[in-house]
PDB file of C-alpha atoms in Angstrom:
ATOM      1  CA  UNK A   1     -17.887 -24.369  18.143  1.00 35.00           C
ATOM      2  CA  UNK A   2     -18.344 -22.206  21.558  1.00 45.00           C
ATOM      3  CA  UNK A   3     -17.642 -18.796  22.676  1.00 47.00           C
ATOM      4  CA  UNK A   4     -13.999 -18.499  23.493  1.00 52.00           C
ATOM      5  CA  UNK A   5     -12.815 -16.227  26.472  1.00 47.00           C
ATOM      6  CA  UNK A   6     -10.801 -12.733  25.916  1.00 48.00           C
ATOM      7  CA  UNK A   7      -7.970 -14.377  27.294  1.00 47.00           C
ATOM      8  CA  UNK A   8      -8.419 -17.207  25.250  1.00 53.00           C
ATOM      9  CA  UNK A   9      -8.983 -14.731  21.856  1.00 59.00           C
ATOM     10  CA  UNK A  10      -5.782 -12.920  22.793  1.00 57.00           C
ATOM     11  CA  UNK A  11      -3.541 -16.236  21.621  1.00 73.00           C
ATOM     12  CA  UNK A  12      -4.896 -16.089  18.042  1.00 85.00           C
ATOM     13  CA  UNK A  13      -2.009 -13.653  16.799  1.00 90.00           C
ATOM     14  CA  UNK A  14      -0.208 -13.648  14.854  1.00 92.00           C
ATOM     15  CA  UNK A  15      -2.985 -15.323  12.583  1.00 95.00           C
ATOM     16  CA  UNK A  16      -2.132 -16.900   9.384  1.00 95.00           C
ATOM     17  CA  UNK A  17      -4.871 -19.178   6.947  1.00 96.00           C
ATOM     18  CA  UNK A  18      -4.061 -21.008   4.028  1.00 96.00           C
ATOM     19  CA  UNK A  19      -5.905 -22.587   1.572  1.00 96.00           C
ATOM     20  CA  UNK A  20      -4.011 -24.442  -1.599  1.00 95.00           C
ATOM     21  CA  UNK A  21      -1.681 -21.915  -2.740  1.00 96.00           C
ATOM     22  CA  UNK A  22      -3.750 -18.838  -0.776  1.00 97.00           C
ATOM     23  CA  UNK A  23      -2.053 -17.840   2.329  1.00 97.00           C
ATOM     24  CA  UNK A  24      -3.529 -14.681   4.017  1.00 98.00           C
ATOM     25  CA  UNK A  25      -0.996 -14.047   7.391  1.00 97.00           C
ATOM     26  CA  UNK A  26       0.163 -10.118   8.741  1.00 97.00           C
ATOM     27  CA  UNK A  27       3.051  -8.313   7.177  1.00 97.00           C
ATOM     28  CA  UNK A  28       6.340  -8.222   8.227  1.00 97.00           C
ATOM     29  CA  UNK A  29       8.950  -5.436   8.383  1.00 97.00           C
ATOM     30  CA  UNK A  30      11.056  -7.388   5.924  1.00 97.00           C
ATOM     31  CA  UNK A  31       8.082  -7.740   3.379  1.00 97.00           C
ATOM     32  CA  UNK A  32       8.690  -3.822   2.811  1.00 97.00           C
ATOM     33  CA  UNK A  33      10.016  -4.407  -0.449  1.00 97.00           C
ATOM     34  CA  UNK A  34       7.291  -6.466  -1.584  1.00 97.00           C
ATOM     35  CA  UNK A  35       4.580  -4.134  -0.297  1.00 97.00           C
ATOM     36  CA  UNK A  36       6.039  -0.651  -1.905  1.00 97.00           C
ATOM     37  CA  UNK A  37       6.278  -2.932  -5.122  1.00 97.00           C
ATOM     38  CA  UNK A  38       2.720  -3.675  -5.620  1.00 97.00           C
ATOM     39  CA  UNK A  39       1.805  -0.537  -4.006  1.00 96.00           C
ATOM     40  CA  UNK A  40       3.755   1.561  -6.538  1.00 96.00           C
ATOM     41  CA  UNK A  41       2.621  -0.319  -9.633  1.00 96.00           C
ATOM     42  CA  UNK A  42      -1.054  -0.266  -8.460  1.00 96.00           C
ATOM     43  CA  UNK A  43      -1.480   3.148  -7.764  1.00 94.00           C
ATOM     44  CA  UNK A  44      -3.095   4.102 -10.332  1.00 94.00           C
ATOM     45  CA  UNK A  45      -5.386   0.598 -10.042  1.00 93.00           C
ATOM     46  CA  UNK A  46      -6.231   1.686  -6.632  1.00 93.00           C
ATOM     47  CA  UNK A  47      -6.263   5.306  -5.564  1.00 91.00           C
ATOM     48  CA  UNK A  48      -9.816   5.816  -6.696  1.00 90.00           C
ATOM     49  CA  UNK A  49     -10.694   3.276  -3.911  1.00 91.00           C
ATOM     50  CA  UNK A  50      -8.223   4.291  -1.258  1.00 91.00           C
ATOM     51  CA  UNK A  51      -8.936   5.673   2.083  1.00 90.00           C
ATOM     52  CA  UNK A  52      -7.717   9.106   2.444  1.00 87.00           C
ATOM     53  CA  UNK A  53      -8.387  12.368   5.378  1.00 84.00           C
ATOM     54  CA  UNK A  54     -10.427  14.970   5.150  1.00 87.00           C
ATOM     55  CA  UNK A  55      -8.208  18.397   5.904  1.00 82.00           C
ATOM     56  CA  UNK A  56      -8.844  18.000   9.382  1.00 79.00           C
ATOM     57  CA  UNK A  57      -6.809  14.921  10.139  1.00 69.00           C
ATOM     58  CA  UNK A  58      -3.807  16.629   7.922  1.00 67.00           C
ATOM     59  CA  UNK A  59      -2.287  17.855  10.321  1.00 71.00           C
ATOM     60  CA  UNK A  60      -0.941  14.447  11.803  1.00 75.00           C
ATOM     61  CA  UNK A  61       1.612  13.004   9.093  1.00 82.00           C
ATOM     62  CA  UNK A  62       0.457   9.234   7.509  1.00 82.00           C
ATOM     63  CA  UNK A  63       2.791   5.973   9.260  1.00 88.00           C
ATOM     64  CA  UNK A  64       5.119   4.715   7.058  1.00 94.00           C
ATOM     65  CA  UNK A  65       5.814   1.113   6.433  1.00 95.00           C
ATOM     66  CA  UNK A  66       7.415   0.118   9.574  1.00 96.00           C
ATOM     67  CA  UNK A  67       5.092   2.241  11.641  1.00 96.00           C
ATOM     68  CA  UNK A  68       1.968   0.544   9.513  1.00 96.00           C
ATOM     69  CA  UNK A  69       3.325  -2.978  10.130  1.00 97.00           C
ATOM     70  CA  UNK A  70       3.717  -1.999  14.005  1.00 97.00           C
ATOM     71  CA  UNK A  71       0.415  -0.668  14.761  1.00 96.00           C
ATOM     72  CA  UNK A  72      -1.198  -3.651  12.886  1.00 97.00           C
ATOM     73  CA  UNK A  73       0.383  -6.031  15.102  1.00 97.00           C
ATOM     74  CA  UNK A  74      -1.196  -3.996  18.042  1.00 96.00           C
ATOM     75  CA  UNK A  75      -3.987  -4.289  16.682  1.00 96.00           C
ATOM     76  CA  UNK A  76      -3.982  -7.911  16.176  1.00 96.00           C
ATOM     77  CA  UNK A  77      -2.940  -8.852  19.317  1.00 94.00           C
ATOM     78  CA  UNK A  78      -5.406  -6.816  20.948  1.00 94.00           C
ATOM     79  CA  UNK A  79      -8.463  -8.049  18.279  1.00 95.00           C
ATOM     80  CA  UNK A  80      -8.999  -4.673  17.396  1.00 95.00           C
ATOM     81  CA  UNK A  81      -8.156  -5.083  13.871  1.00 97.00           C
ATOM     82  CA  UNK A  82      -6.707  -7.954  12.067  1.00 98.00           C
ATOM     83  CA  UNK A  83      -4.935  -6.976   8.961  1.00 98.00           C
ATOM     84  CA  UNK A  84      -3.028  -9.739   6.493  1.00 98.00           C
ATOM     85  CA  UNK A  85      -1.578  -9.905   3.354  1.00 98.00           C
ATOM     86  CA  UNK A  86      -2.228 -11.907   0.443  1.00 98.00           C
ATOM     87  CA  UNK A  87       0.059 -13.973  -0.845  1.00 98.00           C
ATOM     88  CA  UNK A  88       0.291 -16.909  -2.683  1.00 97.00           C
ATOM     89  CA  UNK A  89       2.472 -19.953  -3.323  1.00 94.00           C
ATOM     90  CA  UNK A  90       4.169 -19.943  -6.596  1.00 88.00           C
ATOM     91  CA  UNK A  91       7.259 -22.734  -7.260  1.00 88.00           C
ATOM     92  CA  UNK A  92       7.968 -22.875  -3.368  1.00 88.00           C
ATOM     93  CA  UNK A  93       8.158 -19.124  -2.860  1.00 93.00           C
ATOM     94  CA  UNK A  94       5.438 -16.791  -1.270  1.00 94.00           C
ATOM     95  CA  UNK A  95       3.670 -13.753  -3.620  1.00 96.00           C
ATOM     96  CA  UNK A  96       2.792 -10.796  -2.526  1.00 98.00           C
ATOM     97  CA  UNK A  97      -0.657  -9.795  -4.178  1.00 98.00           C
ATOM     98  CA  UNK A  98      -3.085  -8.159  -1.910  1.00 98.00           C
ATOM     99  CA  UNK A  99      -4.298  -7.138   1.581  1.00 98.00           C
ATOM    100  CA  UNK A 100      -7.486  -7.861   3.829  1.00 98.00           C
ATOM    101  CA  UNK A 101      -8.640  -6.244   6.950  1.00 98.00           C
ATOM    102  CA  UNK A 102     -10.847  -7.393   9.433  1.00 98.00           C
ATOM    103  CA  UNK A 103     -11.264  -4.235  11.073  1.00 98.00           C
ATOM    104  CA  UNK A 104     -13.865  -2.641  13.642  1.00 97.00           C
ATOM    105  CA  UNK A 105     -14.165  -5.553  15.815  1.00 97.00           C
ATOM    106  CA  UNK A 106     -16.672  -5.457  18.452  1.00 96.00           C
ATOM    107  CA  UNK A 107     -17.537  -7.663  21.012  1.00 94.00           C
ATOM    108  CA  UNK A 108     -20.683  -7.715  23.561  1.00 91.00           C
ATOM    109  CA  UNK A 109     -24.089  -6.700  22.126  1.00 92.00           C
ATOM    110  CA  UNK A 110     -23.023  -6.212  18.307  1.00 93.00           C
ATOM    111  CA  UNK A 111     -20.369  -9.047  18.058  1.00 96.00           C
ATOM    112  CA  UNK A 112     -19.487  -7.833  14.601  1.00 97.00           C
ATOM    113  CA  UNK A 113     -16.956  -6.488  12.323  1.00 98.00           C
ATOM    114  CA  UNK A 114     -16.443  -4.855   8.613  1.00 98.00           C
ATOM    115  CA  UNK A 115     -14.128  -6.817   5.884  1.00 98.00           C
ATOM    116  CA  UNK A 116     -11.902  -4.704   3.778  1.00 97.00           C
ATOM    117  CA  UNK A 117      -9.671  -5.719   0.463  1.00 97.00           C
ATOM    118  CA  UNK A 118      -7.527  -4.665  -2.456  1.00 97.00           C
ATOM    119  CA  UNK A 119      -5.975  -7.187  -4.782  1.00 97.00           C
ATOM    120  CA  UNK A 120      -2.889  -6.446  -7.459  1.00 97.00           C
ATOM    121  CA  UNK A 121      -4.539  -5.130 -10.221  1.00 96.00           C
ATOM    122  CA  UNK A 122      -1.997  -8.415 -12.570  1.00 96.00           C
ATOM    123  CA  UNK A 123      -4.366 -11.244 -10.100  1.00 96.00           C
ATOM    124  CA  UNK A 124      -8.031  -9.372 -10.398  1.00 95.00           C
ATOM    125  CA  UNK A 125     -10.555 -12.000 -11.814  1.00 94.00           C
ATOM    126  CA  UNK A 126      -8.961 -14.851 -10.598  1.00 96.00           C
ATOM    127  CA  UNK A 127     -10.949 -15.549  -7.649  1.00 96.00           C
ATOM    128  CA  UNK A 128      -8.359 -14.758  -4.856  1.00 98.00           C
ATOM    129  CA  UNK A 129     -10.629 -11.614  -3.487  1.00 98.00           C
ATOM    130  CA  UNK A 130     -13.344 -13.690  -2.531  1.00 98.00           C
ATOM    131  CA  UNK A 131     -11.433 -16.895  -1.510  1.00 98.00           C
ATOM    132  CA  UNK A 132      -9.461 -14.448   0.864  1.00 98.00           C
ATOM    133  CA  UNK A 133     -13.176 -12.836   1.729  1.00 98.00           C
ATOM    134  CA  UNK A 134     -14.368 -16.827   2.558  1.00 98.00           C
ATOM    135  CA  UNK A 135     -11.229 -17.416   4.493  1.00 98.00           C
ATOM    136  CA  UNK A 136     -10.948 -14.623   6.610  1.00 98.00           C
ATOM    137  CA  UNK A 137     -15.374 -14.580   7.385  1.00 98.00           C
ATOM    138  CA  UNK A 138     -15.495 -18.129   8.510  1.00 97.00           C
ATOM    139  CA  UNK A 139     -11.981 -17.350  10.681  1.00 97.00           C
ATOM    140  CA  UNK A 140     -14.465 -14.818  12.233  1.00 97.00           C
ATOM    141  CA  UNK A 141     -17.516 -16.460  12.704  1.00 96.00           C
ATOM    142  CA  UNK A 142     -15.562 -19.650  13.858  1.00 94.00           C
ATOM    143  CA  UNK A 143     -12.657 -18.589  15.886  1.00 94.00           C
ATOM    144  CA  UNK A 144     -14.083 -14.872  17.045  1.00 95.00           C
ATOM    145  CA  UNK A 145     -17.656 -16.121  17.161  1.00 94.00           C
ATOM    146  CA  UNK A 146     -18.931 -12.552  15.121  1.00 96.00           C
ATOM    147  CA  UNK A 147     -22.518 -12.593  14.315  1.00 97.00           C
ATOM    148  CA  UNK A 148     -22.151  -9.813  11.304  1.00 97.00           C
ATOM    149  CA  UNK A 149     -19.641  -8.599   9.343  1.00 98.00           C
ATOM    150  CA  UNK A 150     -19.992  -5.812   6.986  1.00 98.00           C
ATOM    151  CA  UNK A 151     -18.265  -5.464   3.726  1.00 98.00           C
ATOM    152  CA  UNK A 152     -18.944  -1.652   2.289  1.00 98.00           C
ATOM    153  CA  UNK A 153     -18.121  -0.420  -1.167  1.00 97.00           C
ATOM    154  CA  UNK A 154     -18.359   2.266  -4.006  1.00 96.00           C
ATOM    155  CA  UNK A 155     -21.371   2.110  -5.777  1.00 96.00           C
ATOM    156  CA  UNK A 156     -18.844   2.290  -8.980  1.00 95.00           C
ATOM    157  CA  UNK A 157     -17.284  -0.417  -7.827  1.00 95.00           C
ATOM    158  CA  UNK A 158     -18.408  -3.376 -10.253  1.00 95.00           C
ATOM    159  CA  UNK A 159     -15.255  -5.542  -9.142  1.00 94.00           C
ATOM    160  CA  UNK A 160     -15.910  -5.152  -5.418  1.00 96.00           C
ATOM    161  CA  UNK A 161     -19.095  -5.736  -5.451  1.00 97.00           C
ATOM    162  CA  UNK A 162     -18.761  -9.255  -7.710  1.00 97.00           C
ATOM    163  CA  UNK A 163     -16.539 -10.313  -4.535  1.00 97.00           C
ATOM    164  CA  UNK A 164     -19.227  -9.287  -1.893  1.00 98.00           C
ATOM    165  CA  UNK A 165     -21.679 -11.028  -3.574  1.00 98.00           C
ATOM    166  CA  UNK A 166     -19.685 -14.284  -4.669  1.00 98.00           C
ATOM    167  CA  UNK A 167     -18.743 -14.471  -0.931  1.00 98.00           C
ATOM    168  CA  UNK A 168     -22.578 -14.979  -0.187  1.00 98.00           C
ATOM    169  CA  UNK A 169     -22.664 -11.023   1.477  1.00 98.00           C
ATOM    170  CA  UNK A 170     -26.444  -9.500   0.892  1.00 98.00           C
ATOM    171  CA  UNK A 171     -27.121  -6.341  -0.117  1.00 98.00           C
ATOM    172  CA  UNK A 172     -28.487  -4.262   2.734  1.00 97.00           C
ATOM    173  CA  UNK A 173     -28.356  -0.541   1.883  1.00 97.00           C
ATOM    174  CA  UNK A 174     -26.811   2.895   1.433  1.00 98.00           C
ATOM    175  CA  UNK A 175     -24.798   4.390   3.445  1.00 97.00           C
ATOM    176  CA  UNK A 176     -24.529   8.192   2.502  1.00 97.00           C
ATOM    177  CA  UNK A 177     -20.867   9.629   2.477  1.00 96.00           C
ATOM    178  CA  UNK A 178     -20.329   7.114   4.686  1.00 96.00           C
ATOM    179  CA  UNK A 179     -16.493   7.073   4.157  1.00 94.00           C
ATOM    180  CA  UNK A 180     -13.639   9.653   2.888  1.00 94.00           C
ATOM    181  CA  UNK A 181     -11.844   8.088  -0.207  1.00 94.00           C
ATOM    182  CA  UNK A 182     -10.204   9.474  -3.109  1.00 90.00           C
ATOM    183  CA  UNK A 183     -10.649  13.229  -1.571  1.00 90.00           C
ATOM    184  CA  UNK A 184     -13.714  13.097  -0.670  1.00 94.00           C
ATOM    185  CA  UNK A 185     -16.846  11.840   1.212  1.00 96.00           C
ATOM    186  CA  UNK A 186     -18.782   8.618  -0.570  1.00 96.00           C
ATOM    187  CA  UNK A 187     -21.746   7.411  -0.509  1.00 97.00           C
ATOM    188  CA  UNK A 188     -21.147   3.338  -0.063  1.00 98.00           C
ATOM    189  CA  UNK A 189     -23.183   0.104  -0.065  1.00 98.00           C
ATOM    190  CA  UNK A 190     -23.288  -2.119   2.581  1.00 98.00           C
ATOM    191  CA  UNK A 191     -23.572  -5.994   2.422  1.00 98.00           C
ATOM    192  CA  UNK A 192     -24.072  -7.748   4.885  1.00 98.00           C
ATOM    193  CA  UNK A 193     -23.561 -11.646   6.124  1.00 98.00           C
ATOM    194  CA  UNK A 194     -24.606 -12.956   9.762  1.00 97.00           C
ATOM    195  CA  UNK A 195     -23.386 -16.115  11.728  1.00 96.00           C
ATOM    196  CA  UNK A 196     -26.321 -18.268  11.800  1.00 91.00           C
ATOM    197  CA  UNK A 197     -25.038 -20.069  15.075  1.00 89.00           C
ATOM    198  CA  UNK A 198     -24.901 -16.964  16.884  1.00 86.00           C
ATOM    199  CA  UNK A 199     -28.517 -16.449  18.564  1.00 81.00           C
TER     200      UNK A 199
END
C-alpha cells in the first residue's frame, strides 16, 4: 500500500472489478440496449431517487446515451469521476443490473470522494448493492489512497440506507436540501467511512 503518483493514477482506466459473478467495469456505447432496458422498466422503481435540475440548469438539454458514456470516460481517465455498471455473470454471459459512481474525487487536503448507486428493481435484496459498495470503497482506499468517502441518501430511503450501513458506512448527519431529486431540493443523510491507513 503507498501513495501512487497522478501519473501513475491516470493508468487505472478503464477500471473493471470482479468478484464471483459481480463485475462492476464502465459502459460501453454498445451496452445502449441494455442500459435503456433496465432504465425503462425501472422508472417507476427509481425516479423518486433520481437526480434531476432545478429550472435554472433547463436551459441546457440532458446527454443522451452516447454523450453519457463519453463524458464518463473523461471522467475516468481524468479521476474525476469513475462511473461503472453492474453486471453480473449468468451461464457465460454478462447482466446488466445496476450502476455505481465514484464521483467528486478530490485529492490534496480532503483526499475523499462520495459513492452513488441504483440497482434493477428484479436484483434488490440480494446483496449486489453493497458487494458493489465493498468493491468499489476498498478500490478507493487501496488503489486512489481516499481517506473518506461519503455515501448520501433520502431519509425515506429504507433500502439505501440497509446498503450504507451493511457496507460498514456510519451515520454522520443531515444535510439540509442538500441535493435536487425528484423535482425538488432534499434534505439527505450522510454516512460516512474513512481509510484508517491514511494519517
Amino acid at each position: 500500500f503507498g501513495f501512487r503518483s497522478e501519473f501513475q493514477l491516470m493508468s487505472i482506466w478503464p477500471v473493471k472489478i470482479r468478484q464471483g459473478e459481480l463485475i462492476l467495469r464502465p459502459m460501453r456505447f454498445r451496452d445502449k440496449k441494455a442500459w435503456n432496458e433496465v432504465r425503462g422498466k425501472n422508472r417507476e422503481w427509481l425516479t423518486p431517487w433520481d437526480a434531476t435540475r432545478p429550472k435554472i440548469d433547463t436551459s441546457v438539454p440532458l446527454p443522451n446515451y452516447f454523450q453519457m458514456v463519453a463524458q464518463q470516460k473523461r471522467d475516468g481517465r481524468a479521476i474525476k469521476n469513475i462511473a461503472l455498471g453492474i453486471w453480473i455473470k449468468e451461464s457465460g454471459r454478462e447482466k446488466f443490473i445496476g450502476q455505481i459512481t465514484l464521483g467528486g474525487i478530490a485529492f490534496g487536503a480532503m483526499r475523499g470522494a462520495y459513492i452513488g448507486y441504483w440497482i434493477d428493481q428484479r436484483f434488490a435484496n440480494r446483496g449486489y448493492t453493497t458487494r458493489a459498495v465493498n468493491l468499489l470503497t476498498q478500490f478507493a482506499f487501496d488503489k486512489l489512497s481516499l481517506h473518506r468517502i461519503e455515501i448520501n441518501l433520502r431519509p425515506e430511503n429504507a433500502a439505501s440506507k440497509r446498503v450504507a450501513e451493511k457496507a460498514g458506512y456510519k451515520f454522520e448527519g443531515l444535510r439540509t436540501n442538500y441535493l435536487h431529486i425528484d423535482g425538488a431540493f432534499r434534505d439527505h443523510l450522510c454516512y460516512v467511512k474513512e481509510n484508517p491507513l491514511i494519517q
